[in-house]
Amino acid sequence: AGIIFIIIQNTMTTRPRATTQAPTLEELEVLKLSSPYVEKMLARISETGKKPSYPLSAFCMYSQQQRDKLKAEHPEIPQTIILEQIRKQWKTVSTKQQYLDRARGDYQHYKRLLAYWEDQFKGKEFVSPSKAEESKEETTSLIGKRSSPSRIEEPIKPVARNTGNLKITLQ
């Protein structure tokens, strides 16, 4: 009997990821005028330092708009039935392209906002402007005040615990 060697070679290559150059804050301020998504996410980034959230899909945009309309017309109808009606309408809606274009635009804005966030905030400690003011006020109010002497802590003693026929000592 002969030995057969099989050599498997990985011929797949990874595509280089398309990187989006981080826009400046001024560029994002201009984009803010064209999209409510950019306005909301820019406020979130500057206030909390959190990553921008993924934009809504075309269907989610449509369903939000229709849900508000249907709920106003028929407040007694349960939410599940309203959503079922919206799903049926989405399949036959004639203005679907408008929502698809808006979702595609928001996704492009998301990639730029994400690049900005990664450049400015990722991996860095963030202090919101309002908290920075609060800490500055606390620091100035503590100047000249004497704090109480700190108490000297006693060393922690080991604790013995009996668990059946095993005796464990924590230190």
PDB file of C-alpha atoms in Angstrom:
ATOM      1  CA  ALA A   1       0.000   0.000   0.000  1.00  0.00           C
ATOM      2  CA  GLY A   2       1.298   3.368  -0.990  1.00  0.00           C
ATOM      3  CA  ILE A   3       1.020   6.580   0.968  1.00  0.00           C
ATOM      4  CA  ILE A   4      -0.737   9.440  -0.740  1.00  0.00           C
ATOM      5  CA  PHE A   5       0.015  12.985   0.326  1.00  0.00           C
ATOM      6  CA  ILE A   6      -2.512  15.635  -0.398  1.00  0.00           C
ATOM      7  CA  ILE A   7      -1.306  19.204  -0.336  1.00  0.00           C
ATOM      8  CA  ILE A   8      -3.922  21.859  -0.016  1.00  0.00           C
ATOM      9  CA  GLN A   9      -2.781  25.299  -0.954  1.00  0.00           C
ATOM     10  CA  ASN A  10      -4.697  28.396  -0.015  1.00  0.00           C
ATOM     11  CA  THR A  11      -5.073  30.243  -3.276  1.00  0.00           C
ATOM     12  CA  MET A  12      -7.587  32.745  -1.986  1.00  0.00           C
ATOM     13  CA  THR A  13      -6.242  36.204  -1.495  1.00  0.00           C
ATOM     14  CA  THR A  14      -7.826  38.797   0.682  1.00  0.00           C
ATOM     15  CA  ARG A  15      -9.070  41.936  -0.952  1.00  0.00           C
ATOM     16  CA  PRO A  16      -7.678  45.108   0.472  1.00  0.00           C
ATOM     17  CA  ARG A  17     -10.340  46.902   2.472  1.00  0.00           C
ATOM     18  CA  ALA A  18     -11.513  50.162   1.032  1.00  0.00           C
ATOM     19  CA  THR A  19     -10.572  52.820   3.512  1.00  0.00           C
ATOM     20  CA  THR A  20     -12.412  56.071   3.778  1.00  0.00           C
ATOM     21  CA  GLN A  21     -10.288  59.061   4.572  1.00  0.00           C
ATOM     22  CA  ALA A  22     -11.390  60.711   7.788  1.00  0.00           C
ATOM     23  CA  PRO A  23     -13.258  63.928   6.999  1.00  0.00           C
ATOM     24  CA  THR A  24     -12.661  67.103   8.915  1.00  0.00           C
ATOM     25  CA  LEU A  25     -15.207  68.507  11.326  1.00  0.00           C
ATOM     26  CA  GLU A  26     -15.923  71.341   8.869  1.00  0.00           C
ATOM     27  CA  GLU A  27     -16.811  68.830   6.126  1.00  0.00           C
ATOM     28  CA  LEU A  28     -19.139  67.022   8.508  1.00  0.00           C
ATOM     29  CA  GLU A  29     -20.814  70.296   9.485  1.00  0.00           C
ATOM     30  CA  VAL A  30     -21.653  70.834   5.785  1.00  0.00           C
ATOM     31  CA  LEU A  31     -23.023  67.269   5.509  1.00  0.00           C
ATOM     32  CA  LYS A  32     -25.132  67.891   8.619  1.00  0.00           C
ATOM     33  CA  LEU A  33     -27.269  70.320   6.615  1.00  0.00           C
ATOM     34  CA  SER A  34     -28.149  67.665   4.038  1.00  0.00           C
ATOM     35  CA  SER A  35     -29.001  64.731   6.290  1.00  0.00           C
ATOM     36  CA  PRO A  36     -30.804  64.411   9.629  1.00  0.00           C
ATOM     37  CA  TYR A  37     -28.824  61.199  10.207  1.00  0.00           C
ATOM     38  CA  VAL A  38     -25.511  63.081  10.057  1.00  0.00           C
ATOM     39  CA  GLU A  39     -26.842  65.762  12.391  1.00  0.00           C
ATOM     40  CA  LYS A  40     -27.965  63.188  14.964  1.00  0.00           C
ATOM     41  CA  MET A  41     -24.763  61.119  14.804  1.00  0.00           C
ATOM     42  CA  LEU A  42     -22.458  64.142  14.918  1.00  0.00           C
ATOM     43  CA  ALA A  43     -24.226  65.292  18.082  1.00  0.00           C
ATOM     44  CA  ARG A  44     -23.874  61.785  19.559  1.00  0.00           C
ATOM     45  CA  ILE A  45     -20.160  61.615  18.773  1.00  0.00           C
ATOM     46  CA  SER A  46     -19.358  65.058  20.152  1.00  0.00           C
ATOM     47  CA  GLU A  47     -21.440  64.615  23.331  1.00  0.00           C
ATOM     48  CA  THR A  48     -20.602  61.021  24.274  1.00  0.00           C
ATOM     49  CA  GLY A  49     -17.598  60.008  22.185  1.00  0.00           C
ATOM     50  CA  LYS A  50     -19.514  56.870  21.162  1.00  0.00           C
ATOM     51  CA  LYS A  51     -19.248  55.207  17.791  1.00  0.00           C
ATOM     52  CA  PRO A  52     -21.943  56.280  15.294  1.00  0.00           C
ATOM     53  CA  SER A  53     -24.813  53.832  15.039  1.00  0.00           C
ATOM     54  CA  TYR A  54     -25.557  51.994  11.822  1.00  0.00           C
ATOM     55  CA  PRO A  55     -28.118  53.846   9.660  1.00  0.00           C
ATOM     56  CA  LEU A  56     -31.670  52.627   9.127  1.00  0.00           C
ATOM     57  CA  SER A  57     -32.502  50.419   6.168  1.00  0.00           C
ATOM     58  CA  ALA A  58     -34.910  51.623   3.479  1.00  0.00           C
ATOM     59  CA  PHE A  59     -37.681  49.455   4.894  1.00  0.00           C
ATOM     60  CA  CYS A  60     -37.147  50.795   8.429  1.00  0.00           C
ATOM     61  CA  MET A  61     -37.384  54.377   7.148  1.00  0.00           C
ATOM     62  CA  TYR A  62     -40.602  53.549   5.313  1.00  0.00           C
ATOM     63  CA  SER A  63     -42.088  51.661   8.262  1.00  0.00           C
ATOM     64  CA  GLN A  64     -41.332  54.498  10.702  1.00  0.00           C
ATOM     65  CA  GLN A  65     -43.120  56.981   8.485  1.00  0.00           C
ATOM     66  CA  GLN A  66     -46.102  54.714   7.795  1.00  0.00           C
ATOM     67  CA  ARG A  67     -46.419  53.524  11.410  1.00  0.00           C
ATOM     68  CA  ASP A  68     -46.772  57.099  12.650  1.00  0.00           C
ATOM     69  CA  LYS A  69     -49.386  57.809   9.968  1.00  0.00           C
ATOM     70  CA  LEU A  70     -51.411  54.644  10.633  1.00  0.00           C
ATOM     71  CA  LYS A  71     -51.207  55.026  14.411  1.00  0.00           C
ATOM     72  CA  ALA A  72     -52.562  58.580  14.145  1.00  0.00           C
ATOM     73  CA  GLU A  73     -55.464  57.451  11.925  1.00  0.00           C
ATOM     74  CA  HIS A  74     -56.296  54.284  13.892  1.00  0.00           C
ATOM     75  CA  PRO A  75     -55.008  54.442  17.495  1.00  0.00           C
ATOM     76  CA  GLU A  76     -57.069  51.389  18.523  1.00  0.00           C
ATOM     77  CA  ILE A  77     -55.312  48.958  16.128  1.00  0.00           C
ATOM     78  CA  PRO A  78     -52.557  46.836  17.782  1.00  0.00           C
ATOM     79  CA  GLN A  79     -48.944  47.364  16.765  1.00  0.00           C
ATOM     80  CA  THR A  80     -48.574  43.847  15.304  1.00  0.00           C
ATOM     81  CA  ILE A  81     -51.400  44.387  12.824  1.00  0.00           C
ATOM     82  CA  ILE A  82     -50.001  47.777  11.826  1.00  0.00           C
ATOM     83  CA  LEU A  83     -46.590  46.220  11.137  1.00  0.00           C
ATOM     84  CA  GLU A  84     -48.189  43.427   9.137  1.00  0.00           C
ATOM     85  CA  GLN A  85     -49.967  46.003   6.955  1.00  0.00           C
ATOM     86  CA  ILE A  86     -46.743  47.956   6.466  1.00  0.00           C
ATOM     87  CA  ARG A  87     -44.900  44.801   5.336  1.00  0.00           C
ATOM     88  CA  LYS A  88     -47.612  44.137   2.746  1.00  0.00           C
ATOM     89  CA  GLN A  89     -47.534  47.754   1.533  1.00  0.00           C
ATOM     90  CA  TRP A  90     -43.720  47.711   1.186  1.00  0.00           C
ATOM     91  CA  LYS A  91     -43.878  44.929  -1.392  1.00  0.00           C
ATOM     92  CA  THR A  92     -46.023  47.042  -3.720  1.00  0.00           C
ATOM     93  CA  VAL A  93     -45.010  50.634  -2.866  1.00  0.00           C
ATOM     94  CA  SER A  94     -44.179  52.791  -5.891  1.00  0.00           C
ATOM     95  CA  THR A  95     -41.841  55.189  -4.043  1.00  0.00           C
ATOM     96  CA  LYS A  96     -39.478  52.448  -2.863  1.00  0.00           C
ATOM     97  CA  GLN A  97     -36.542  53.898  -4.834  1.00  0.00           C
ATOM     98  CA  GLN A  98     -36.711  57.135  -2.841  1.00  0.00           C
ATOM     99  CA  TYR A  99     -36.191  55.199   0.399  1.00  0.00           C
ATOM    100  CA  LEU A 100     -33.453  53.040  -1.125  1.00  0.00           C
ATOM    101  CA  ASP A 101     -31.557  56.139  -2.283  1.00  0.00           C
ATOM    102  CA  ARG A 102     -31.862  57.781   1.111  1.00  0.00           C
ATOM    103  CA  ALA A 103     -30.655  54.612   2.874  1.00  0.00           C
ATOM    104  CA  ARG A 104     -27.712  54.342   0.477  1.00  0.00           C
ATOM    105  CA  GLY A 105     -26.810  57.991   1.126  1.00  0.00           C
ATOM    106  CA  ASP A 106     -27.028  57.512   4.883  1.00  0.00           C
ATOM    107  CA  TYR A 107     -24.733  54.500   4.615  1.00  0.00           C
ATOM    108  CA  GLN A 108     -22.142  56.591   2.744  1.00  0.00           C
ATOM    109  CA  HIS A 109     -22.416  59.241   5.466  1.00  0.00           C
ATOM    110  CA  TYR A 110     -22.062  56.494   8.106  1.00  0.00           C
ATOM    111  CA  LYS A 111     -18.754  55.352   6.596  1.00  0.00           C
ATOM    112  CA  ARG A 112     -17.418  58.920   6.697  1.00  0.00           C
ATOM    113  CA  LEU A 113     -18.642  59.445  10.274  1.00  0.00           C
ATOM    114  CA  LEU A 114     -17.076  56.153  11.318  1.00  0.00           C
ATOM    115  CA  ALA A 115     -13.746  57.185   9.770  1.00  0.00           C
ATOM    116  CA  TYR A 116     -13.965  60.504  11.655  1.00  0.00           C
ATOM    117  CA  TRP A 117     -14.777  58.701  14.921  1.00  0.00           C
ATOM    118  CA  GLU A 118     -11.907  56.225  14.471  1.00  0.00           C
ATOM    119  CA  ASP A 119      -9.493  59.068  13.752  1.00  0.00           C
ATOM    120  CA  GLN A 120     -10.600  61.302  16.623  1.00  0.00           C
ATOM    121  CA  PHE A 121     -11.965  59.076  19.408  1.00  0.00           C
ATOM    122  CA  LYS A 122     -11.217  55.355  19.020  1.00  0.00           C
ATOM    123  CA  GLY A 123      -8.972  54.077  21.792  1.00  0.00           C
ATOM    124  CA  LYS A 124      -8.791  57.474  23.465  1.00  0.00           C
ATOM    125  CA  GLU A 125     -10.321  58.494  26.768  1.00  0.00           C
ATOM    126  CA  PHE A 126     -13.277  60.771  26.176  1.00  0.00           C
ATOM    127  CA  VAL A 127     -14.448  63.504  28.501  1.00  0.00           C
ATOM    128  CA  SER A 128     -17.643  65.229  27.427  1.00  0.00           C
ATOM    129  CA  PRO A 129     -17.518  69.033  27.354  1.00  0.00           C
ATOM    130  CA  SER A 130     -20.157  69.300  30.096  1.00  0.00           C
ATOM    131  CA  LYS A 131     -18.283  66.908  32.415  1.00  0.00           C
ATOM    132  CA  ALA A 132     -15.024  68.761  31.772  1.00  0.00           C
ATOM    133  CA  GLU A 133     -16.668  71.971  33.021  1.00  0.00           C
ATOM    134  CA  GLU A 134     -18.050  70.193  36.120  1.00  0.00           C
ATOM    135  CA  SER A 135     -14.666  68.725  37.047  1.00  0.00           C
ATOM    136  CA  LYS A 136     -13.009  72.113  36.535  1.00  0.00           C
ATOM    137  CA  GLU A 137     -15.518  73.706  38.956  1.00  0.00           C
ATOM    138  CA  GLU A 138     -14.982  70.928  41.540  1.00  0.00           C
ATOM    139  CA  THR A 139     -11.212  71.358  41.365  1.00  0.00           C
ATOM    140  CA  THR A 140     -11.405  75.109  41.924  1.00  0.00           C
ATOM    141  CA  SER A 141     -13.847  74.677  44.836  1.00  0.00           C
ATOM    142  CA  LEU A 142     -11.530  72.194  46.581  1.00  0.00           C
ATOM    143  CA  ILE A 143      -8.496  74.478  46.488  1.00  0.00           C
ATOM    144  CA  GLY A 144      -7.679  75.707  49.978  1.00  0.00           C
ATOM    145  CA  LYS A 145      -9.928  73.222  51.765  1.00  0.00           C
ATOM    146  CA  ARG A 146      -8.365  70.739  54.123  1.00  0.00           C
ATOM    147  CA  SER A 147      -9.394  67.141  53.761  1.00  0.00           C
ATOM    148  CA  SER A 148      -9.674  64.788  56.731  1.00  0.00           C
ATOM    149  CA  PRO A 149      -6.681  62.546  57.396  1.00  0.00           C
ATOM    150  CA  SER A 150      -7.005  59.211  55.689  1.00  0.00           C
ATOM    151  CA  ARG A 151      -7.636  56.211  57.894  1.00  0.00           C
ATOM    152  CA  ILE A 152      -4.938  53.557  57.954  1.00  0.00           C
ATOM    153  CA  GLU A 153      -6.429  50.269  56.818  1.00  0.00           C
ATOM    154  CA  GLU A 154      -5.735  47.094  58.764  1.00  0.00           C
ATOM    155  CA  PRO A 155      -4.352  44.208  56.717  1.00  0.00           C
ATOM    156  CA  ILE A 156      -6.946  41.714  55.540  1.00  0.00           C
ATOM    157  CA  LYS A 157      -6.846  38.482  57.521  1.00  0.00           C
ATOM    158  CA  PRO A 158      -7.160  35.130  55.730  1.00  0.00           C
ATOM    159  CA  VAL A 159     -10.608  33.566  55.999  1.00  0.00           C
ATOM    160  CA  ALA A 160     -11.062  29.827  56.485  1.00  0.00           C
ATOM    161  CA  ARG A 161     -14.118  28.193  54.952  1.00  0.00           C
ATOM    162  CA  ASN A 162     -15.259  24.659  55.502  1.00  0.00           C
ATOM    163  CA  THR A 163     -16.909  23.074  52.473  1.00  0.00           C
ATOM    164  CA  GLY A 164     -17.765  19.545  53.523  1.00  0.00           C
ATOM    165  CA  ASN A 165     -14.595  17.504  53.887  1.00  0.00           C
ATOM    166  CA  LEU A 166     -12.401  20.139  52.127  1.00  0.00           C
ATOM    167  CA  LYS A 167     -11.017  23.074  54.053  1.00  0.00           C
ATOM    168  CA  ILE A 168     -10.167  26.082  51.875  1.00  0.00           C
ATOM    169  CA  THR A 169      -8.230  29.069  53.164  1.00  0.00           C
ATOM    170  CA  LEU A 170      -8.578  32.280  51.134  1.00  0.00           C
ATOM    171  CA  GLN A 171      -5.740  34.741  51.302  1.00  0.00           C
TER     172      GLN A 171
END
